[in-house]
Tab-separated table of C-alpha atoms and ligand atoms in Angstrom:
chain	number	residue	atom	x	y	z
A	230	MET	CA	0.000	0.000	0.000
A	231	ALA	CA	1.239	3.498	-0.824
A	232	LYS	CA	2.574	5.595	2.058
A	233	LYS	CA	0.502	8.627	3.025
A	234	ALA	CA	2.043	12.042	3.655
A	235	LEU	CA	0.334	15.165	4.968
A	236	ILE	CA	2.024	18.442	4.019
A	237	THR	CA	1.054	21.623	5.848
A	238	GLY	CA	2.026	24.725	3.855
A	239	ILE	CA	1.564	22.861	0.557
A	240	THR	CA	0.736	26.121	-1.266
A	241	GLY	CA	4.146	27.560	-0.328
A	242	GLN	CA	7.499	27.250	-2.119
A	243	ASP	CA	8.728	24.157	-0.257
A	244	GLY	CA	5.304	22.519	-0.121
A	245	SER	CA	5.107	22.553	-3.912
A	246	TYR	CA	8.529	20.929	-4.423
A	247	LEU	CA	7.938	18.383	-1.661
A	248	ALA	CA	4.518	17.421	-3.048
A	249	GLU	CA	6.045	16.870	-6.517
A	250	TYR	CA	8.837	14.778	-5.038
A	251	LEU	CA	6.571	12.583	-2.878
A	252	LEU	CA	4.096	12.032	-5.730
A	253	ASP	CA	7.023	10.872	-7.894
A	254	LEU	CA	7.985	8.437	-5.139
A	255	GLY	CA	4.452	6.984	-5.221
A	256	TYR	CA	3.063	8.573	-2.039
A	257	ASP	CA	-0.576	9.482	-1.503
A	258	VAL	CA	-0.198	13.204	-0.811
A	259	TYR	CA	-2.600	15.162	1.395
A	260	GLY	CA	-2.232	18.935	1.399
A	261	MET	CA	-3.420	21.127	4.227
A	262	VAL	CA	-4.817	24.449	3.003
A	263	ARG	CA	-6.478	27.287	4.852
A	264	ARG	CA	-9.629	28.958	3.698
A	265	SER	CA	-9.112	31.865	1.326
A	266	SER	CA	-11.561	34.016	-0.625
A	267	THR	CA	-9.577	33.395	-3.805
A	268	GLU	CA	-7.795	30.196	-4.802
A	269	ASN	CA	-4.012	30.360	-4.315
A	270	LEU	CA	-2.803	27.092	-5.794
A	271	GLU	CA	-0.473	28.641	-8.447
A	272	ARG	CA	2.615	26.757	-7.282
A	273	ILE	CA	0.832	23.387	-7.355
A	274	ASP	CA	-1.538	24.012	-10.245
A	275	HIS	CA	0.183	21.330	-12.360
A	276	ILE	CA	-0.287	18.608	-9.700
A	277	LYS	CA	-3.435	19.729	-7.912
A	278	ASN	CA	-5.526	16.878	-9.299
A	279	ASP	CA	-3.136	14.373	-7.696
A	280	ILE	CA	-3.417	15.889	-4.209
A	281	GLU	CA	-6.141	15.340	-1.596
A	282	PHE	CA	-6.799	18.715	0.006
A	283	VAL	CA	-7.889	19.035	3.630
A	284	GLN	CA	-8.916	22.396	5.042
A	285	ALA	CA	-7.360	23.437	8.361
A	286	ASP	CA	-5.585	26.336	10.029
A	287	LEU	CA	-2.633	26.336	12.410
A	288	LEU	CA	-4.727	28.473	14.782
A	289	ASP	CA	-7.597	26.003	15.030
A	290	GLN	CA	-6.986	22.820	17.016
A	291	ALA	CA	-10.198	21.044	15.986
A	292	SER	CA	-9.445	21.616	12.302
A	293	LEU	CA	-5.979	20.084	12.752
A	294	ASP	CA	-7.448	17.055	14.549
A	295	LYS	CA	-9.814	16.599	11.643
A	296	ALA	CA	-7.113	17.002	8.976
A	297	LEU	CA	-5.026	14.281	10.628
A	298	ASP	CA	-8.039	12.061	11.116
A	299	ILE	CA	-9.042	12.322	7.451
A	300	SER	CA	-5.535	11.743	6.123
A	301	GLN	CA	-4.253	9.171	8.692
A	302	PRO	CA	-0.708	10.006	7.543
A	303	ASP	CA	2.446	7.907	7.901
A	304	GLU	CA	4.469	11.131	7.608
A	305	ILE	CA	3.636	14.739	8.475
A	306	TYR	CA	5.700	17.605	7.071
A	307	ASN	CA	4.946	20.784	9.002
A	308	LEU	CA	5.946	23.502	6.534
A	309	ALA	CA	3.167	25.999	7.295
A	310	ALA	CA	4.270	29.214	8.997
A	311	GLN	CA	4.325	33.003	8.780
A	312	SER	CA	7.746	32.830	7.129
A	313	PHE	CA	8.662	36.430	6.223
A	314	VAL	CA	11.056	37.929	8.776
A	315	PRO	CA	10.056	41.646	8.425
A	316	THR	CA	6.346	40.808	8.934
A	317	SER	CA	7.284	39.182	12.222
A	318	TRP	CA	8.118	42.635	13.650
A	319	SER	CA	4.827	44.148	12.499
A	320	GLN	CA	2.769	41.057	13.506
A	321	PRO	CA	4.753	39.473	16.347
A	322	VAL	CA	1.788	37.904	18.160
A	323	LEU	CA	0.371	36.334	15.011
A	324	THR	CA	3.833	35.075	14.069
A	325	GLY	CA	4.177	33.495	17.514
A	326	GLN	CA	0.763	31.865	17.123
A	327	PHE	CA	1.403	30.460	13.597
A	328	THR	CA	5.095	29.756	13.595
A	329	GLY	CA	5.580	28.837	17.265
A	330	LEU	CA	2.411	27.577	18.962
A	331	GLY	CA	1.145	26.124	15.661
A	332	VAL	CA	3.827	23.434	16.059
A	333	THR	CA	2.511	22.466	19.490
A	334	ARG	CA	-1.027	22.296	18.137
A	335	ILE	CA	-0.039	19.874	15.361
A	336	LEU	CA	1.985	17.752	17.770
A	337	GLU	CA	-0.988	17.615	20.175
A	338	SER	CA	-3.220	16.455	17.307
A	339	LEU	CA	-0.611	13.920	16.229
A	340	ARG	CA	-0.453	12.446	19.751
A	341	GLN	CA	-4.231	12.157	19.903
A	342	VAL	CA	-4.954	10.961	16.363
A	343	CYS	CA	-1.895	9.209	14.855
A	344	PRO	CA	0.948	8.837	17.414
A	345	GLU	CA	2.855	6.471	15.103
A	346	ALA	CA	3.156	9.101	12.359
A	347	LYS	CA	6.635	10.493	11.694
A	348	PHE	CA	6.840	14.272	12.077
A	349	TYR	CA	9.108	16.791	10.303
A	350	GLN	CA	9.389	20.351	11.641
A	351	ALA	CA	10.640	23.108	9.308
A	352	SER	CA	13.209	24.787	11.544
A	353	SER	CA	15.446	27.576	10.328
A	354	SER	CA	19.021	28.872	10.307
A	355	GLU	CA	17.482	32.147	11.548
A	356	MET	CA	17.570	30.493	15.008
A	357	PHE	CA	21.376	30.983	14.983
A	358	GLY	CA	20.862	34.720	14.407
A	359	LYS	CA	23.758	36.560	16.034
A	360	VAL	CA	25.949	33.564	15.448
A	361	ARG	CA	28.024	32.023	18.234
A	362	GLU	CA	30.300	30.051	15.899
A	363	VAL	CA	31.183	29.727	12.214
A	364	PRO	CA	30.082	27.531	10.501
A	365	GLN	CA	26.878	26.631	12.361
A	366	THR	CA	26.256	22.979	13.278
A	367	GLU	CA	23.483	21.044	15.053
A	368	MET	CA	25.308	21.875	18.325
A	369	THR	CA	25.660	25.645	17.825
A	370	PRO	CA	23.672	27.610	20.459
A	371	PHE	CA	20.761	29.707	19.211
A	372	HIS	CA	20.553	33.511	19.390
A	373	PRO	CA	17.388	34.464	17.458
A	374	ARG	CA	17.211	38.061	16.164
A	375	SER	CA	13.554	38.495	15.128
A	376	PRO	CA	10.110	37.467	16.398
A	377	TYR	CA	10.107	34.951	13.511
A	378	ALA	CA	13.358	33.410	14.706
A	379	VAL	CA	12.156	33.367	18.323
A	380	ALA	CA	8.990	31.527	17.218
A	381	LYS	CA	11.013	29.018	15.161
A	382	THR	CA	13.293	28.406	18.150
A	383	TYR	CA	10.216	27.551	20.222
A	384	GLY	CA	8.980	25.241	17.419
A	385	HIS	CA	12.371	23.508	17.361
A	386	HIS	CA	12.468	22.935	21.110
A	387	ILE	CA	8.860	21.731	21.377
A	388	THR	CA	9.591	19.188	18.620
A	389	VAL	CA	12.649	17.865	20.442
A	390	ASN	CA	10.723	17.929	23.716
A	391	ASN	CA	7.873	15.828	22.285
A	392	ARG	CA	10.424	13.325	21.016
A	393	GLU	CA	12.094	13.108	24.415
A	394	SER	CA	8.874	13.155	26.468
A	395	PHE	CA	6.642	10.838	24.457
A	396	GLY	CA	8.991	8.882	22.207
A	397	LEU	CA	7.547	10.381	19.007
A	398	PHE	CA	9.446	10.114	15.750
A	399	ALA	CA	9.674	13.909	15.578
A	400	VAL	CA	12.623	15.637	13.894
A	401	SER	CA	13.733	19.160	13.194
A	402	GLY	CA	15.438	20.113	9.936
A	403	ILE	CA	17.513	23.249	10.452
A	404	LEU	CA	17.397	24.527	6.904
A	405	PHE	CA	19.458	27.435	5.656
A	406	ASN	CA	17.962	29.800	3.046
A	407	HIS	CA	16.724	27.961	-0.013
A	408	GLU	CA	15.321	29.619	-3.075
A	409	SER	CA	13.822	28.856	-6.467
A	410	PRO	CA	11.759	30.401	-9.252
A	411	ARG	CA	8.785	29.720	-6.939
A	412	ARG	CA	10.154	31.856	-4.081
A	413	GLY	CA	7.819	34.609	-2.844
A	414	ARG	CA	8.658	37.958	-4.481
A	415	GLU	CA	9.235	39.741	-1.146
A	416	PHE	CA	12.325	37.650	-0.300
A	417	VAL	CA	15.566	39.264	-1.425
A	418	THR	CA	16.619	36.669	-4.034
A	419	ARG	CA	13.333	36.710	-5.942
A	420	LYS	CA	12.976	40.460	-5.459
A	421	ILE	CA	16.343	40.823	-7.204
A	422	THR	CA	15.710	38.340	-10.034
A	423	ASP	CA	12.250	39.801	-10.661
A	424	GLY	CA	13.822	43.301	-10.594
A	425	VAL	CA	16.590	42.296	-13.021
A	426	ALA	CA	14.032	40.885	-15.457
A	427	ARG	CA	11.880	44.034	-15.209
A	428	ILE	CA	14.868	46.326	-15.796
A	429	LYS	CA	16.167	44.218	-18.689
A	430	LEU	CA	12.723	44.255	-20.322
A	431	GLY	CA	12.322	48.017	-19.833
A	432	LEU	CA	9.467	47.632	-17.317
A	433	SER	CA	11.366	49.241	-14.443
A	434	LYS	CA	14.290	51.623	-13.922
A	435	GLU	CA	15.607	50.829	-10.449
A	436	LEU	CA	15.541	48.373	-7.576
A	437	ALA	CA	15.326	49.543	-3.940
A	438	LEU	CA	16.877	47.238	-1.341
A	439	GLY	CA	18.049	47.256	2.273
A	440	THR	CA	21.509	46.116	3.345
A	441	LEU	CA	23.758	44.668	0.644
A	442	ASP	CA	26.294	43.332	3.134
A	443	ALA	CA	24.266	40.529	4.750
A	444	GLU	CA	25.577	37.078	3.844
A	445	ARG	CA	23.478	33.934	3.456
A	446	ASP	CA	24.079	30.269	2.702
A	447	TRP	CA	21.712	30.031	-0.294
A	448	GLY	CA	20.698	26.673	-1.806
A	449	PHE	CA	18.005	25.357	-4.161
A	450	ALA	CA	14.619	24.406	-2.636
A	451	GLY	CA	14.291	21.371	-4.944
A	452	ASP	CA	17.440	19.889	-3.348
A	453	TYR	CA	16.355	20.698	0.206
A	454	VAL	CA	12.971	18.916	0.187
A	455	LYS	CA	14.842	15.663	-0.491
A	456	ALA	CA	16.666	16.104	2.824
A	457	MET	CA	13.307	16.521	4.605
A	458	HIS	CA	12.135	13.193	3.204
A	459	LEU	CA	15.412	11.430	4.046
A	460	MET	CA	15.154	12.558	7.696
A	461	LEU	CA	11.882	10.634	8.040
A	462	GLN	CA	13.357	7.455	6.487
A	463	GLN	CA	16.001	6.979	9.219
A	464	ASP	CA	15.771	4.302	11.937
A	465	GLU	CA	16.226	6.886	14.710
A	466	PRO	CA	14.749	10.394	14.857
A	467	ASP	CA	17.424	13.110	14.820
A	468	ASP	CA	17.933	16.762	13.854
A	469	PHE	CA	20.016	17.939	10.894
A	470	VAL	CA	21.511	21.114	9.483
A	471	VAL	CA	20.776	21.370	5.742
A	472	ALA	CA	22.997	23.884	3.944
A	473	THR	CA	25.454	24.238	1.065
A	474	GLY	CA	28.438	25.177	3.248
A	475	THR	CA	29.112	28.322	1.197
A	476	THR	CA	28.033	31.895	1.853
A	477	HIS	CA	27.478	34.933	-0.396
A	478	SER	CA	26.447	38.520	0.232
A	479	VAL	CA	23.376	40.225	-1.211
A	480	ARG	CA	25.907	42.282	-3.237
A	481	GLN	CA	27.392	39.103	-4.758
A	482	PHE	CA	23.877	37.911	-5.610
A	483	LEU	CA	23.313	41.237	-7.378
A	484	GLU	CA	26.598	40.967	-9.308
A	485	VAL	CA	25.727	37.524	-10.684
A	486	ALA	CA	22.053	38.340	-11.380
A	487	PHE	CA	22.656	41.650	-13.205
A	488	GLY	CA	25.833	40.265	-14.816
A	489	HIS	CA	23.824	37.403	-16.304
A	490	VAL	CA	21.874	39.881	-18.475
A	491	GLY	CA	24.913	42.076	-19.235
A	492	LEU	CA	24.117	44.857	-16.719
A	493	ASN	CA	25.965	46.413	-13.772
A	494	TYR	CA	23.875	46.431	-10.557
A	495	GLU	CA	25.465	49.719	-9.400
A	496	ASP	CA	23.594	51.535	-12.189
A	497	TYR	CA	20.183	50.429	-10.881
A	498	VAL	CA	20.220	49.529	-7.176
A	499	THR	CA	19.338	52.075	-4.503
A	500	GLN	CA	19.298	51.579	-0.743
A	501	ASP	CA	16.110	52.377	1.122
A	502	PRO	CA	15.832	52.499	4.933
A	503	ARG	CA	12.363	50.927	4.653
A	504	PHE	CA	14.048	47.615	3.885
A	505	MET	CA	16.517	47.726	6.803
A	506	ARG	CA	15.671	45.520	9.804
A	507	PRO	CA	15.597	46.495	13.505
A	508	ALA	CA	18.117	43.688	14.142
A	509	GLU	CA	20.024	42.033	11.317
A	510	VAL	CA	21.494	38.548	10.897
A	511	ASP	CA	24.846	39.429	9.348
A	512	GLN	CA	26.261	36.134	8.198
A	513	LEU	CA	25.042	32.535	8.033
A	514	ILE	CA	26.989	29.522	6.837
A	515	GLY	CA	25.987	25.959	7.627
A	516	ASP	CA	28.063	22.845	8.238
A	517	ASN	CA	26.240	20.069	6.348
A	518	SER	CA	28.652	17.259	7.259
A	519	LYS	CA	26.158	15.379	9.473
A	520	ALA	CA	23.499	15.399	6.720
A	521	LYS	CA	26.113	14.216	4.208
A	522	ARG	CA	27.372	11.457	6.486
A	523	ILE	CA	24.098	10.071	7.850
A	524	LEU	CA	21.480	10.970	5.233
A	525	GLY	CA	23.772	10.681	2.216
A	526	TRP	CA	22.378	14.075	1.144
A	527	GLU	CA	24.199	16.782	-0.748
A	528	PRO	CA	23.146	19.858	-2.679
A	529	LYS	CA	23.316	19.609	-6.475
A	530	VAL	CA	22.657	23.199	-7.600
A	531	SER	CA	25.477	25.755	-7.185
A	532	PHE	CA	25.027	29.419	-6.225
A	533	GLU	CA	25.628	30.603	-9.818
A	534	GLN	CA	23.223	28.003	-11.231
A	535	LEU	CA	20.569	29.039	-8.714
A	536	VAL	CA	20.841	32.752	-9.513
A	537	THR	CA	20.811	32.283	-13.278
A	538	MET	CA	17.923	29.776	-13.091
A	539	MET	CA	15.863	32.370	-11.202
A	540	VAL	CA	16.740	35.246	-13.551
A	541	ASP	CA	15.936	33.138	-16.639
A	542	SER	CA	12.620	32.074	-15.138
A	543	ASP	CA	11.603	35.662	-14.338
A	544	LEU	CA	12.626	36.829	-17.821
A	545	GLU	CA	10.423	34.122	-19.305
A	546	LEU	CA	7.495	34.898	-16.988
A	547	LEU	CA	7.563	38.631	-17.726
A	548	GLY	CA	8.515	38.311	-21.370
B	770	NAP	P1	6.169	30.035	2.262
B	770	NAP	O1	6.374	29.975	0.777
B	770	NAP	O2	5.992	31.339	2.929
B	770	NAP	O3	4.882	29.108	2.589
B	770	NAP	C1	4.263	29.136	3.845
B	770	NAP	C2	3.054	28.223	3.835
B	770	NAP	O4	2.425	28.256	5.139
B	770	NAP	C3	1.968	28.610	2.820
B	770	NAP	O5	1.456	27.446	2.237
B	770	NAP	C4	0.895	29.267	3.718
B	770	NAP	O6	-0.406	29.161	3.186
B	770	NAP	C5	1.020	28.388	4.959
B	770	NAP	N1	0.417	29.011	6.147
B	770	NAP	C6	0.748	30.200	6.703
B	770	NAP	N2	-0.016	30.435	7.783
B	770	NAP	C7	-0.847	29.371	7.918
B	770	NAP	C8	-1.894	29.040	8.830
B	770	NAP	N3	-2.233	29.839	9.834
B	770	NAP	N4	-2.545	27.871	8.667
B	770	NAP	C9	-2.234	27.044	7.648
B	770	NAP	N5	-1.270	27.302	6.751
B	770	NAP	C10	-0.590	28.467	6.880
B	770	NAP	O7	7.370	29.293	2.998
B	770	NAP	P2	8.524	28.307	2.401
B	770	NAP	O8	9.650	29.134	1.926
B	770	NAP	O9	7.911	27.296	1.533
B	770	NAP	O10	9.029	27.633	3.758
B	770	NAP	C11	8.410	26.461	4.276
B	770	NAP	C12	8.702	26.371	5.759
B	770	NAP	O11	10.099	26.287	5.979
B	770	NAP	C13	8.229	27.563	6.591
B	770	NAP	O12	7.842	27.061	7.854
B	770	NAP	C14	9.467	28.422	6.733
B	770	NAP	O13	9.389	29.228	7.875
B	770	NAP	C15	10.528	27.348	6.823
B	770	NAP	N6	11.863	27.695	6.364
B	770	NAP	C16	12.028	28.227	5.117
B	770	NAP	C17	13.312	28.479	4.653
B	770	NAP	C18	13.550	29.038	3.273
B	770	NAP	O14	14.652	29.522	3.022
B	770	NAP	N7	12.572	28.959	2.376
B	770	NAP	C19	14.421	28.154	5.465
B	770	NAP	C20	14.204	27.595	6.714
B	770	NAP	C21	12.923	27.339	7.147
B	770	NAP	P3	-1.072	30.329	2.279
B	770	NAP	O15	-0.666	30.013	0.872
B	770	NAP	O16	-2.521	30.142	2.543
B	770	NAP	O17	-0.522	31.651	2.752
B	771	F7E	O1	16.510	38.304	3.468
B	771	F7E	C1	18.576	41.328	3.177
B	771	F7E	C2	17.876	41.072	4.494
B	771	F7E	O2	14.027	38.157	3.380
B	771	F7E	C3	17.842	37.902	3.271
B	771	F7E	C4	13.083	33.074	5.091
B	771	F7E	O3	12.795	32.038	4.190
B	771	F7E	O4	15.399	32.463	5.145
B	771	F7E	C5	14.508	33.537	4.889
B	771	F7E	O5	14.764	34.619	5.775
B	771	F7E	C6	18.799	39.049	3.561
B	771	F7E	C7	18.521	39.749	4.897
B	771	F7E	O6	15.418	36.093	3.880
B	771	F7E	C8	16.327	43.344	1.182
B	771	F7E	O7	18.073	42.156	5.406
B	771	F7E	C9	18.417	43.392	1.754
B	771	F7E	O8	19.745	39.995	5.543
B	771	F7E	O9	15.405	36.983	1.618
B	771	F7E	P1	15.265	37.413	3.017
B	771	F7E	P2	15.769	35.817	5.417
B	771	F7E	O10	15.401	36.950	6.283
B	771	F7E	O11	17.176	35.341	5.463
B	771	F7E	C10	15.328	31.928	6.475
B	771	F7E	C11	16.285	30.767	6.564
B	771	F7E	C12	13.937	31.607	6.898
B	771	F7E	O12	13.725	30.684	7.691
B	771	F7E	C13	12.872	32.584	6.522
B	771	F7E	O13	11.579	31.970	6.579
B	771	F7E	O14	18.628	40.042	2.561
B	771	F7E	N1	17.883	42.277	2.311
B	771	F7E	N2	17.492	44.046	1.064
B	771	F7E	C14	16.589	42.224	1.965
B	771	F7E	N3	15.634	41.313	2.247
B	771	F7E	C15	14.400	41.514	1.734
B	771	F7E	N4	13.428	40.593	1.978
B	771	F7E	N5	14.088	42.623	0.962
B	771	F7E	C16	15.036	43.574	0.660
B	771	F7E	O15	14.743	44.548	-0.021
């Protein structure tokens, strides 16, 4: 019989790649969606007929109980969250409710409805924040720098705590930034590649950004969802850093993205205080050696390939 997976956040970037991957592996895929006045299935439009949708919200315990009861999953991937860091300063309570307490709600439902199900929590490199060591490993202490990161740190600890308290197969994937042509346009990578395409096509004249000095360990989302799946196929539940092990600044991203279409970013990019953050995460770089050793996982798409893939996709979309 086919394995059953429930993905929360299936309409998001990672949810779409994970759903594709699990369908290819022969899974029955259930997707949790929240009610919306207009349909927002763009990222999964091509596979939506292969997915069983269940309606639920991270804020509503009874709806989560029902979603798990309907799907009776072997594996749960908890990808749903308020995931945009700047919004977490303007909506800190909501972010805590979705991104933090939402994890407890799903785990409570899991314990009531399907305690044998394996659980994946989408944790984040943002938990390292003001980093205590370079590169960051599974043992590096956390120092979150935004309400989003604080909520994710709670989600991480409650996952580990459920594992230790109740013997659940519950794991936390500490994923560093991962991007794709399906990334939301407010995140810096997609904002840049969308901006480059607009400028190249004569639809826009400039691109306003915040700091250009921040450095991130950027990988490709399509590679990273495979690590999520591998974590749930292990004999023992454990937590893993998933990263490329390389870091680049926003400025370097700009150089490659504008360079790819024969332009110089300095002619178009302006800095706008509106995009500066109250507290910044200056540099992230992950040590992926545990994931390589135990999961046999490694990233396939390089930084340059990622940037050019995103620029080409935005040129095609807008062209
Ligand atoms: P994303 O594109 O922002 O998708 C977030 C998903 O969560 C969407 O499907 C959204 O549904 C859903 N959601 C939000 N609030 C919800 C609620 N109250 N109830 C039910 N669903 C809700 O995020 P992503 O980039 O795919 O990231 C997936 C997960 O990994 C997130 O938890 C994120 O915080 C985490 N993460 C991401 C990265 C990264 O670099 N991408 C790195 C580390 C960790 P709607 O479509 O209805 O809004
Ligand atoms: O910012 C700087 C900004 O919003 C990256 C989420 O998926 O990854 C993501 O969080 C850097 C920051 O991603 C602009 O200040 C400059 O230093 O693309 P971002 P993020 O905050 O790293 C982690 C791992 C997650 O878990 C999150 O869910 O770029 N930056 N100028 C800018 N950022 C944005 N968004 N917009 C700018 O104009």
